[in-house]
Every structure is written in structure tokens, then in C-alpha cells.
Coordinates of C-alpha atoms in Angstrom, one line a residue:
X20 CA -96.4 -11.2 -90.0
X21 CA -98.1 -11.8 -87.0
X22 CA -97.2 -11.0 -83.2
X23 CA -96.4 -14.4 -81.6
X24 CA -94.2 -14.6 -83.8
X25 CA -92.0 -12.0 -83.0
X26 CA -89.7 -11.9 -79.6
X27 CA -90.6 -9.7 -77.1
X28 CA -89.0 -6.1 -76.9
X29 CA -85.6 -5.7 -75.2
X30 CA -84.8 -9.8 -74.7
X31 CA -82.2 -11.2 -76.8
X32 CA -82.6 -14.6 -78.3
X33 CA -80.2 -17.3 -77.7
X34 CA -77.7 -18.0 -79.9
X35 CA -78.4 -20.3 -82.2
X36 CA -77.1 -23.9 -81.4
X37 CA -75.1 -22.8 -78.2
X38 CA -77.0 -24.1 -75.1
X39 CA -76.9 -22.7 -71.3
X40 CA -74.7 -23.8 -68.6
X41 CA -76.1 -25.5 -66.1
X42 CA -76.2 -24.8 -62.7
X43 CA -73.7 -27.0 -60.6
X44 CA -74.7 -28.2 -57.1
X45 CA -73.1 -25.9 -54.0
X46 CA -70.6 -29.1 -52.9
X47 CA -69.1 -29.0 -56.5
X48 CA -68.8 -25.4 -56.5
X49 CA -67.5 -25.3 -52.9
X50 CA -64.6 -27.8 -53.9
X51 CA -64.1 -26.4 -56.8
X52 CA -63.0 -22.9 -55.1
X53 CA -61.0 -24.6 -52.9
X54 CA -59.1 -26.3 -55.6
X55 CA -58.4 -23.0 -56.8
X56 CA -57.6 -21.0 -53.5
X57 CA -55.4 -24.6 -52.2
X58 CA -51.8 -23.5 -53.5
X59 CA -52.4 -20.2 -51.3
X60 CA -53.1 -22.2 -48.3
X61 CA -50.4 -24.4 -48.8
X62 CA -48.0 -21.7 -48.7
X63 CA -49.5 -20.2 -45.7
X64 CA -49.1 -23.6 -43.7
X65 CA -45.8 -23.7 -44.9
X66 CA -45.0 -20.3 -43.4
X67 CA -46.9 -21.1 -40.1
X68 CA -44.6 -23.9 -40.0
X69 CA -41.1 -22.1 -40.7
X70 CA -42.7 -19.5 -37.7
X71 CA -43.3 -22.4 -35.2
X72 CA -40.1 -24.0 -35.7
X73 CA -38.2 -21.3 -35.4
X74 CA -40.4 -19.8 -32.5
X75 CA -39.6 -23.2 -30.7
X76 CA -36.3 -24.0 -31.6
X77 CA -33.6 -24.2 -29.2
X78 CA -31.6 -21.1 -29.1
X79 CA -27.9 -21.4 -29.2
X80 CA -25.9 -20.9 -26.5
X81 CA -24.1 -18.1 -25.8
X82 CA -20.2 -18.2 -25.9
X83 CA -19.0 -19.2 -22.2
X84 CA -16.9 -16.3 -20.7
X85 CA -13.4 -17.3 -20.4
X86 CA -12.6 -17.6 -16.9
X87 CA -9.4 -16.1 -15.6
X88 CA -6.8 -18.9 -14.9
X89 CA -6.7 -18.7 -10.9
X90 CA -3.5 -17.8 -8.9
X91 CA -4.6 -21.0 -6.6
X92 CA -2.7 -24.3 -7.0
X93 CA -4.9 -26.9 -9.2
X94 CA -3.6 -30.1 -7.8
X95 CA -1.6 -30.7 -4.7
X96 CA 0.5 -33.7 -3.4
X97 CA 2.4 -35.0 -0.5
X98 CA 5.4 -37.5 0.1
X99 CA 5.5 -37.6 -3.5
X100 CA 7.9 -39.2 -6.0
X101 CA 8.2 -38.4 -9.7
X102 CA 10.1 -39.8 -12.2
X103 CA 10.8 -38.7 -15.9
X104 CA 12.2 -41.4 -18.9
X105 CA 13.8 -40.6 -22.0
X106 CA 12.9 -42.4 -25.3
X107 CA 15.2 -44.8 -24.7
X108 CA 13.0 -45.8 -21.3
X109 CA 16.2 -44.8 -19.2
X110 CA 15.8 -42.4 -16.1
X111 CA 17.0 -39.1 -16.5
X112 CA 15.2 -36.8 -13.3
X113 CA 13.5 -37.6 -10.3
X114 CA 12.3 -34.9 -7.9
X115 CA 11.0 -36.2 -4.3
X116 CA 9.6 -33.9 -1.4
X117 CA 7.0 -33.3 1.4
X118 CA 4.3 -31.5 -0.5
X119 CA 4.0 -30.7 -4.1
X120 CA 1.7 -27.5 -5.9
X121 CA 1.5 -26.7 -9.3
X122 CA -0.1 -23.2 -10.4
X123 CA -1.9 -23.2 -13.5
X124 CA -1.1 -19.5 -14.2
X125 CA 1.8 -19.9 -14.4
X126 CA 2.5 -23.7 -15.0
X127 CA 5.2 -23.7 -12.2
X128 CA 5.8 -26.1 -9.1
X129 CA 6.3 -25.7 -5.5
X130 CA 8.2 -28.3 -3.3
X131 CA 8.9 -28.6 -0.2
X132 CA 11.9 -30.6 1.4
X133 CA 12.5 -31.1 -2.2
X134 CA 15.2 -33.7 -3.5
X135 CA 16.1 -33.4 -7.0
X136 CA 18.6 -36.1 -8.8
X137 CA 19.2 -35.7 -12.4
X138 CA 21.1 -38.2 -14.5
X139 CA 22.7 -36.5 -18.2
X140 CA 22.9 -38.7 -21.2
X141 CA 26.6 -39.9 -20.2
X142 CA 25.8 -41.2 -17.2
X143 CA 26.9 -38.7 -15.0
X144 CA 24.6 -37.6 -11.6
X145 CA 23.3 -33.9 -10.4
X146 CA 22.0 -33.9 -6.9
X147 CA 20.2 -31.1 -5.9
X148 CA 18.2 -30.1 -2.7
X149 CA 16.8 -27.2 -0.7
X150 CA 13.9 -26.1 2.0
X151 CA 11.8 -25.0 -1.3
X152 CA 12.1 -25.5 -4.7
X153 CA 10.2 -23.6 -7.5
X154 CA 10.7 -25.0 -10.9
X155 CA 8.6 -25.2 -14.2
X156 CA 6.4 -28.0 -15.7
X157 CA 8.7 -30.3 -16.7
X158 CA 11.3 -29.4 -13.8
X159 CA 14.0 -28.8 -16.1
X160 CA 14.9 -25.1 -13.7
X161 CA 14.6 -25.4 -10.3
X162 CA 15.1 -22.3 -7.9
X163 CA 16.2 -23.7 -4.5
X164 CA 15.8 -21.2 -1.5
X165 CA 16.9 -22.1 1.7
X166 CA 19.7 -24.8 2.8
X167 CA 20.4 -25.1 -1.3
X168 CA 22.9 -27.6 -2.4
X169 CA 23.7 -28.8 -6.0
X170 CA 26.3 -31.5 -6.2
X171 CA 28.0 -32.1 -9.6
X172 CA 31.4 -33.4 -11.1
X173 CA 33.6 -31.4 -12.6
X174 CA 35.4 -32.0 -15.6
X175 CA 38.2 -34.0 -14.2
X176 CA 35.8 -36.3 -12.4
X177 CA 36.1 -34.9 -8.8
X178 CA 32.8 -34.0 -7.0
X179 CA 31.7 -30.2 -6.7
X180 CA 29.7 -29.0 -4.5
X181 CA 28.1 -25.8 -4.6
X182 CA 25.7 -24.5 -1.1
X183 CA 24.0 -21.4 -0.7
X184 CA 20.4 -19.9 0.5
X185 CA 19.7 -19.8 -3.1
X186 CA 21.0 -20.9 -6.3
X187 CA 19.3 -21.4 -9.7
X188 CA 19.8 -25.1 -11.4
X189 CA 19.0 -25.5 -14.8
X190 CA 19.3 -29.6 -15.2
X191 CA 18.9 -30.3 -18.8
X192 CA 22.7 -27.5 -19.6
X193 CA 23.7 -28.4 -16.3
X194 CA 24.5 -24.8 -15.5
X195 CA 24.2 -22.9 -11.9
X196 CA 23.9 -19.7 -10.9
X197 CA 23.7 -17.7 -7.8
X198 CA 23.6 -13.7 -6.4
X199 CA 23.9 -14.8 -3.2
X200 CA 27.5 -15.7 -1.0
X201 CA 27.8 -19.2 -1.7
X202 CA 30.1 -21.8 -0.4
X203 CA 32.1 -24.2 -2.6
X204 CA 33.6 -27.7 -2.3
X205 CA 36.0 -29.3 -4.8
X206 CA 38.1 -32.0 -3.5
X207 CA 39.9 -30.7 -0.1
X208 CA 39.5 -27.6 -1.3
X209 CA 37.0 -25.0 -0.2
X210 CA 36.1 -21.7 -1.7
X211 CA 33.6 -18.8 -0.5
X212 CA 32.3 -15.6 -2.4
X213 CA 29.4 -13.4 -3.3
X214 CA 28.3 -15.3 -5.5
X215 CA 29.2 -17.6 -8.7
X216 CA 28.3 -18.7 -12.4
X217 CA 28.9 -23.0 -12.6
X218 CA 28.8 -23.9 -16.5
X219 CA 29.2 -27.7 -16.7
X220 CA 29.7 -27.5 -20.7
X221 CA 32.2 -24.9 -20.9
X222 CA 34.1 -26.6 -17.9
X223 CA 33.7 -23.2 -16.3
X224 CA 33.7 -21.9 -12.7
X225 CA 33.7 -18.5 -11.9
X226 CA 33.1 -17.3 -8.9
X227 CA 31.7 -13.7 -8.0
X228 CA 32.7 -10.6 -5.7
X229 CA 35.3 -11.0 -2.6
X230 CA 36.7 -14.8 -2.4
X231 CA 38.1 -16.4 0.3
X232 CA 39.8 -19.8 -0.4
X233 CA 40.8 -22.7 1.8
X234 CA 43.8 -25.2 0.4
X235 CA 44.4 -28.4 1.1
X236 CA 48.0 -28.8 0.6
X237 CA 49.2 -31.5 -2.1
X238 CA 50.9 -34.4 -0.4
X239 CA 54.6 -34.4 -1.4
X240 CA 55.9 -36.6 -3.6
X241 CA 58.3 -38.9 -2.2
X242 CA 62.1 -39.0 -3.8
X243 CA 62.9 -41.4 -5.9
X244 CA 65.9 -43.8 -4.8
X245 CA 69.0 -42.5 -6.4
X246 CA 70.0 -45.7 -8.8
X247 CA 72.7 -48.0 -7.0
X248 CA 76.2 -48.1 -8.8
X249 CA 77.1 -50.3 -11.0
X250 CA 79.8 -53.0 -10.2

């Protein structure tokens, strides 16, 4: 055996039939680390998105504080006229005066000089009027203060009439009520006291404290002629 033949010491021969791998140029290594490193980047832009947009979003507003309903009138009006209809497109209240105020706190009104005519589902007419008036919304109560007077008929058909410095209407029952000494007219007749409780649908008037009444007396009735005798 001779010495060229034999491989030098310490290197190991190649494999027999498997050749090297060749070297690739440094573009197509470059790319192909990238391809392997892409999905991570992807996912990083994708969270440096989500971070911008919500970064830059607009925040939601906060919830408005709700602001105390003020004691001040929201709407005033003068020489006013307002009219309410039933379904049926009949008139059943109208309420005139000077000035007009309605407080949202409370959703009442405030008249002045006020006029108040009320028509029930019969037919049959309530007058009302006073210095002031405070009613609600839908002026179905009305308080009048000063110079009050409610006109009504009673059940026979005769007009009542009810004054005072205050009395408390309520249209739609058709009842009045009053502490103070009030003053009332029914036919000829006229009746003072302390006060007084008018109920229209019980056909009741009762009148409070001390009374004082002034009569009108009936007319007489004239005889009849006495028949003539017979032939």
C-alpha cells in the first residue's frame, strides 16, 4: 500500500455519492430569512395598528349632567287666547288673559286677568275669572285669587254664581271649593259664609261656617176665580 493513497490523518472523507451544498448568493439568503421572520412582522404591524387606532380614536363622550329643571318660566305670552277640542272637534275650554307663564318644574300656568269658559259634554257653560289664575298643563284646575267668580247652573237650570278672593275650580267634575268667606247668587236669592264645597254631579251645595242669607220673596200666586153657578 502506498501513501497517496491513503487520506490524510484526522479529515473525514465524503460520503460516498452525497455531494455538498452549495453556497447561495447573499440576496437569496436575505429573502429567504425574511420569508421566515414575515408572519412575526405581520403581527407586529397588526398590533401597531390596533395601538394607533385606538390611540387616535375619538373618545366617547361623557354623560351630560342633568341640569336641574329651573324655577324660571320657559315660555311666556301676552293677550293670549287658547282653545282646547275634544275628539269630536267640538270646543270644550278656552282660557284668555293679559299675560301667560308656564313653569317647567312644576308644569303649572300663571294668568293674569284670566277668563276661563268651559263647555261640559251636555252643552252646559262654566265661566270662571279672577286677577290671577294658577292652574296645571292642561288647565283642567284653576286656583283663582283675587276678584274670583265661577258661574255655573244648578241642577234646575237657574244660574249660580259663586265670588270670593279665592276659590279652587276644577272644570273637567265641575266641582268648587273655597276656605275663604264667599258670596253666593242663585236666582234672587243671595247667600254669604266662611266658605263653601259646590259639587255639580251630586247636585250639592254646601256652604261653610256662619251664613247669612238674603230671600227674595216668591210672588204670590193669584186666586183662582171661584166657578160661576150653574143656571
Amino acid at each position: 500500500m502506498s501513501f497517496a493513497d491513503s487520506a490524510p490523518s484526522g479529515a473525514l472523507a465524503p460520503a460516498a455519492g452525497r455531494q455538498p451544498r452549495p453556497r447561495l448568493p447573499w440576496h437569496l439568503r436575505w429573502r429567504e430569512q425574511l420569508s421566515s421572520y414575515l408572519p412575526l412582522l405581520v403581527m407586529a404591524l397588526l398590533v401597531l395598528a390596533s395601538w394607533w387606532l385606538v390611540k387616535n380614536s375619538p373618545r366617547p363622550l361623557a354623560p351630560a349632567e342633568e341640569r336641574p329643571v329651573s324655577n324660571e318660566p320657559d315660555y311666556t305670552m301676552a293677550q293670549f287666547a287658547l282653545e282646547r277640542f275634544d275628539a269630536q272637534g267640538r270646543l270644550k275650554l278656552r282660557i284668555e288673559g293679559a299675560t301667560l307663564k308656564h313653569f317647567p318644574a312644576t308644569d303649572r300656568i300663571e294668568i293674569e286677568d284670566a277668563q276661563i269658559r268651559a263647555i261640559s259634554p251636555d252643552g252646559r257653560v262654566t265661566l270662571a275669572r279672577a286677577k290671577l289664575a294658577l292652574g296645571n298643563g292642561d288647565g283642567s284646575e284653576v286656583q283663582l285669587r283675587g276678584g274670583a267668580e265661577v258661574t255655573a247652573t244648578d241642577a234646575n237650570g237657574q244660574p249660580l254664581v259663586m265670588r270670593s278672593e279665592f276659590l279652587h275650580a276644577f272644570l273637567v267634575t265641575e266641582q268648587v271649593r273655597s276656605h275663604l268667606p264667599v258670596e253666593v247668587r242663585l236666582g234672587g236669592n243671595a247667600l254669604r259664609a266662611a266658605g263653601l264645597d259646590y259639587d255639580h254631579g251630586q247636585r250639592r251645595l254646601e256652604l261653610l261656617g256662619p251664613m247669612r242669607a238674603e230671600l227674595t220673596p216668591r210672588a204670590p200666586v193669584p186666586a183662582r176665580a171661584a166657578p160661576a153657578p150653574r143656571p
